[in-house]
């Protein structure tokens, strides 16, 4: 009796061991080895993401591991393509920067010569010279913006308490605007409103937006007789833990291309002769502060941009 029980116990132990071994082999084959291969593929691709041979070959399995292998392979292919494009764009950007630098020097020389033409005794030359000068100024400005954007040298913001009303007044002064100028600058920001931001960078953002508004308003007045007096209003308020600064003008609105993609570099300039970098730079600065910039509206009755900052 005891011998039979011992045989049964031994057989049960043997079956349990065999079962455990089969479970281990199955788990190792179905899960551990595939996950190890996925991990090795990730590590190998990280070491050299430009090597296409390191992109994982996905499995046809219909379970979660098969889906993970296919998604990893797709992600590696997309990342490889993005890195190749980034490398080519970097090389192209370097070439464009060199060309822009040389072109800017050439245009500066042409500008000096054109300045002398303005003193010519020939009335036709004097009449044509301002057009040439404006074209050269736009070309020089394009080169300078491209060079600044290509260098991407905006420093990390150094936040400090800033009286927003005083900052807006300084921007208006830099633009040569007052409430009584040809384009009126209306600062309605509460004198006690203080933001925490990098003053120089915020000045640059407001100056870019203000200059765009001024140039759009003046361009309409030159092209259309009887245009209404230009006005730019700057106001701000605290709402839901954010400081929102609105820049409102009564200009002709943004061109359609700039309205569709206002913050995309080179996609659409906000004015004739521009390259669409000012708004992109403004967005980068605002996002570095933990905020953003939004185009709230733009049409024949004017444009509204809104800057958004954390209320610290």
mmCIF file of C-alpha atoms in Angstrom, residues 25-146:
data_model
loop_
_atom_site.group_PDB
_atom_site.id
_atom_site.type_symbol
_atom_site.label_atom_id
_atom_site.label_comp_id
_atom_site.label_asym_id
_atom_site.label_seq_id
_atom_site.Cartn_x
_atom_site.Cartn_y
_atom_site.Cartn_z
ATOM 1 C CA UNK A 25 9.828 26.927 -21.839
ATOM 2 C CA UNK A 26 6.518 28.247 -23.207
ATOM 3 C CA UNK A 27 6.793 31.556 -21.362
ATOM 4 C CA UNK A 28 10.430 31.893 -22.365
ATOM 5 C CA UNK A 29 9.624 31.158 -26.016
ATOM 6 C CA UNK A 30 6.407 33.168 -26.257
ATOM 7 C CA UNK A 31 7.187 36.173 -24.025
ATOM 8 C CA UNK A 32 10.691 36.436 -22.558
ATOM 9 C CA UNK A 33 12.662 35.904 -25.779
ATOM 10 C CA UNK A 34 10.463 38.257 -27.868
ATOM 11 C CA UNK A 35 10.650 40.971 -25.203
ATOM 12 C CA UNK A 36 14.423 40.526 -25.050
ATOM 13 C CA UNK A 37 14.613 40.967 -28.817
ATOM 14 C CA UNK A 38 12.477 44.096 -28.630
ATOM 15 C CA UNK A 39 14.757 45.488 -25.906
ATOM 16 C CA UNK A 40 17.892 44.638 -27.885
ATOM 17 C CA UNK A 41 16.436 46.297 -30.978
ATOM 18 C CA UNK A 42 15.696 49.465 -28.999
ATOM 19 C CA UNK A 43 19.224 49.576 -27.573
ATOM 20 C CA UNK A 44 20.865 48.870 -30.936
ATOM 21 C CA UNK A 45 18.773 51.532 -32.694
ATOM 22 C CA UNK A 46 19.602 54.070 -29.985
ATOM 23 C CA UNK A 47 23.333 53.501 -30.535
ATOM 24 C CA UNK A 48 23.095 54.264 -34.260
ATOM 25 C CA UNK A 49 19.704 55.434 -35.432
ATOM 26 C CA UNK A 50 21.013 56.154 -38.946
ATOM 27 C CA UNK A 51 21.737 52.448 -39.594
ATOM 28 C CA UNK A 52 18.668 51.009 -41.328
ATOM 29 C CA UNK A 53 19.776 47.446 -40.534
ATOM 30 C CA UNK A 54 19.011 48.159 -36.883
ATOM 31 C CA UNK A 55 15.346 48.779 -37.561
ATOM 32 C CA UNK A 56 13.395 45.876 -36.094
ATOM 33 C CA UNK A 57 11.719 43.376 -38.387
ATOM 34 C CA UNK A 58 8.163 43.077 -37.069
ATOM 35 C CA UNK A 59 6.483 39.767 -36.390
ATOM 36 C CA UNK A 60 3.194 38.602 -37.854
ATOM 37 C CA UNK A 61 1.905 37.503 -34.418
ATOM 38 C CA UNK A 62 -1.615 38.721 -33.695
ATOM 39 C CA UNK A 63 -1.143 39.168 -29.957
ATOM 40 C CA UNK A 64 0.063 42.210 -28.002
ATOM 41 C CA UNK A 65 3.734 41.351 -28.471
ATOM 42 C CA UNK A 66 3.292 41.188 -32.243
ATOM 43 C CA UNK A 67 1.497 44.539 -32.179
ATOM 44 C CA UNK A 68 4.317 45.991 -30.051
ATOM 45 C CA UNK A 69 6.944 44.783 -32.542
ATOM 46 C CA UNK A 70 5.088 46.340 -35.471
ATOM 47 C CA UNK A 71 4.609 49.664 -33.676
ATOM 48 C CA UNK A 72 8.287 49.726 -32.653
ATOM 49 C CA UNK A 73 9.391 49.049 -36.220
ATOM 50 C CA UNK A 74 7.090 51.801 -37.544
ATOM 51 C CA UNK A 75 8.367 54.243 -34.921
ATOM 52 C CA UNK A 76 11.991 53.437 -35.769
ATOM 53 C CA UNK A 77 11.334 53.957 -39.484
ATOM 54 C CA UNK A 78 9.627 57.301 -38.827
ATOM 55 C CA UNK A 79 12.411 58.429 -36.513
ATOM 56 C CA UNK A 80 15.067 57.369 -39.018
ATOM 57 C CA UNK A 81 13.364 59.392 -41.749
ATOM 58 C CA UNK A 82 12.973 62.413 -39.469
ATOM 59 C CA UNK A 83 16.634 62.321 -38.503
ATOM 60 C CA UNK A 84 17.709 62.109 -42.138
ATOM 61 C CA UNK A 85 15.505 65.068 -43.002
ATOM 62 C CA UNK A 86 16.830 67.015 -40.009
ATOM 63 C CA UNK A 87 20.422 66.391 -41.107
ATOM 64 C CA UNK A 88 19.682 67.584 -44.626
ATOM 65 C CA UNK A 89 17.825 70.648 -43.359
ATOM 66 C CA UNK A 90 20.735 71.471 -41.050
ATOM 67 C CA UNK A 91 23.141 71.341 -43.990
ATOM 68 C CA UNK A 92 20.750 73.432 -46.075
ATOM 69 C CA UNK A 93 20.379 75.926 -43.218
ATOM 70 C CA UNK A 94 24.142 76.329 -42.968
ATOM 71 C CA UNK A 95 24.362 77.026 -46.691
ATOM 72 C CA UNK A 96 21.472 79.504 -46.544
ATOM 73 C CA UNK A 97 23.073 81.291 -43.590
ATOM 74 C CA UNK A 98 26.332 81.721 -45.492
ATOM 75 C CA UNK A 99 24.487 82.972 -48.576
ATOM 76 C CA UNK A 100 22.381 85.362 -46.480
ATOM 77 C CA UNK A 101 25.479 86.719 -44.754
ATOM 78 C CA UNK A 102 27.218 87.472 -48.055
ATOM 79 C CA UNK A 103 24.027 88.814 -49.600
ATOM 80 C CA UNK A 104 23.489 91.157 -46.664
ATOM 81 C CA UNK A 105 26.962 92.656 -47.185
ATOM 82 C CA UNK A 106 26.278 93.124 -50.902
ATOM 83 C CA UNK A 107 22.937 94.787 -50.186
ATOM 84 C CA UNK A 108 24.519 97.081 -47.598
ATOM 85 C CA UNK A 109 26.878 98.329 -50.305
ATOM 86 C CA UNK A 110 23.969 98.819 -52.688
ATOM 87 C CA UNK A 111 22.154 100.751 -49.978
ATOM 88 C CA UNK A 112 25.043 103.193 -49.634
ATOM 89 C CA UNK A 113 25.049 103.805 -53.386
ATOM 90 C CA UNK A 114 21.266 104.249 -53.406
ATOM 91 C CA UNK A 115 21.487 106.864 -50.647
ATOM 92 C CA UNK A 116 23.643 108.968 -52.956
ATOM 93 C CA UNK A 117 21.064 108.634 -55.728
ATOM 94 C CA UNK A 118 18.541 110.407 -53.510
ATOM 95 C CA UNK A 119 20.615 113.596 -53.914
ATOM 96 C CA UNK A 120 20.588 113.375 -57.720
ATOM 97 C CA UNK A 121 19.468 116.402 -59.722
ATOM 98 C CA UNK A 122 17.386 114.190 -61.994
ATOM 99 C CA UNK A 123 13.752 114.276 -60.724
ATOM 100 C CA UNK A 124 13.026 110.806 -62.163
ATOM 101 C CA UNK A 125 15.963 109.350 -60.241
ATOM 102 C CA UNK A 126 14.825 111.048 -57.034
ATOM 103 C CA UNK A 127 11.324 109.692 -57.550
ATOM 104 C CA UNK A 128 12.524 106.108 -58.133
ATOM 105 C CA UNK A 129 15.162 106.035 -55.390
ATOM 106 C CA UNK A 130 12.725 105.541 -52.422
ATOM 107 C CA UNK A 131 11.275 102.468 -54.122
ATOM 108 C CA UNK A 132 14.744 101.008 -54.567
ATOM 109 C CA UNK A 133 15.675 101.826 -50.967
ATOM 110 C CA UNK A 134 12.530 100.159 -49.603
ATOM 111 C CA UNK A 135 13.245 97.033 -51.649
ATOM 112 C CA UNK A 136 16.838 96.908 -50.390
ATOM 113 C CA UNK A 137 15.702 97.448 -46.785
ATOM 114 C CA UNK A 138 13.259 94.541 -47.095
ATOM 115 C CA UNK A 139 15.977 92.307 -48.533
ATOM 116 C CA UNK A 140 18.420 93.214 -45.745
ATOM 117 C CA UNK A 141 15.729 92.595 -43.134
ATOM 118 C CA UNK A 142 14.992 89.192 -44.683
ATOM 119 C CA UNK A 143 18.684 88.234 -44.488
ATOM 120 C CA UNK A 144 19.000 89.377 -40.876
ATOM 121 C CA UNK A 145 15.877 87.501 -39.754
ATOM 122 C CA UNK A 146 17.027 84.335 -41.509
#
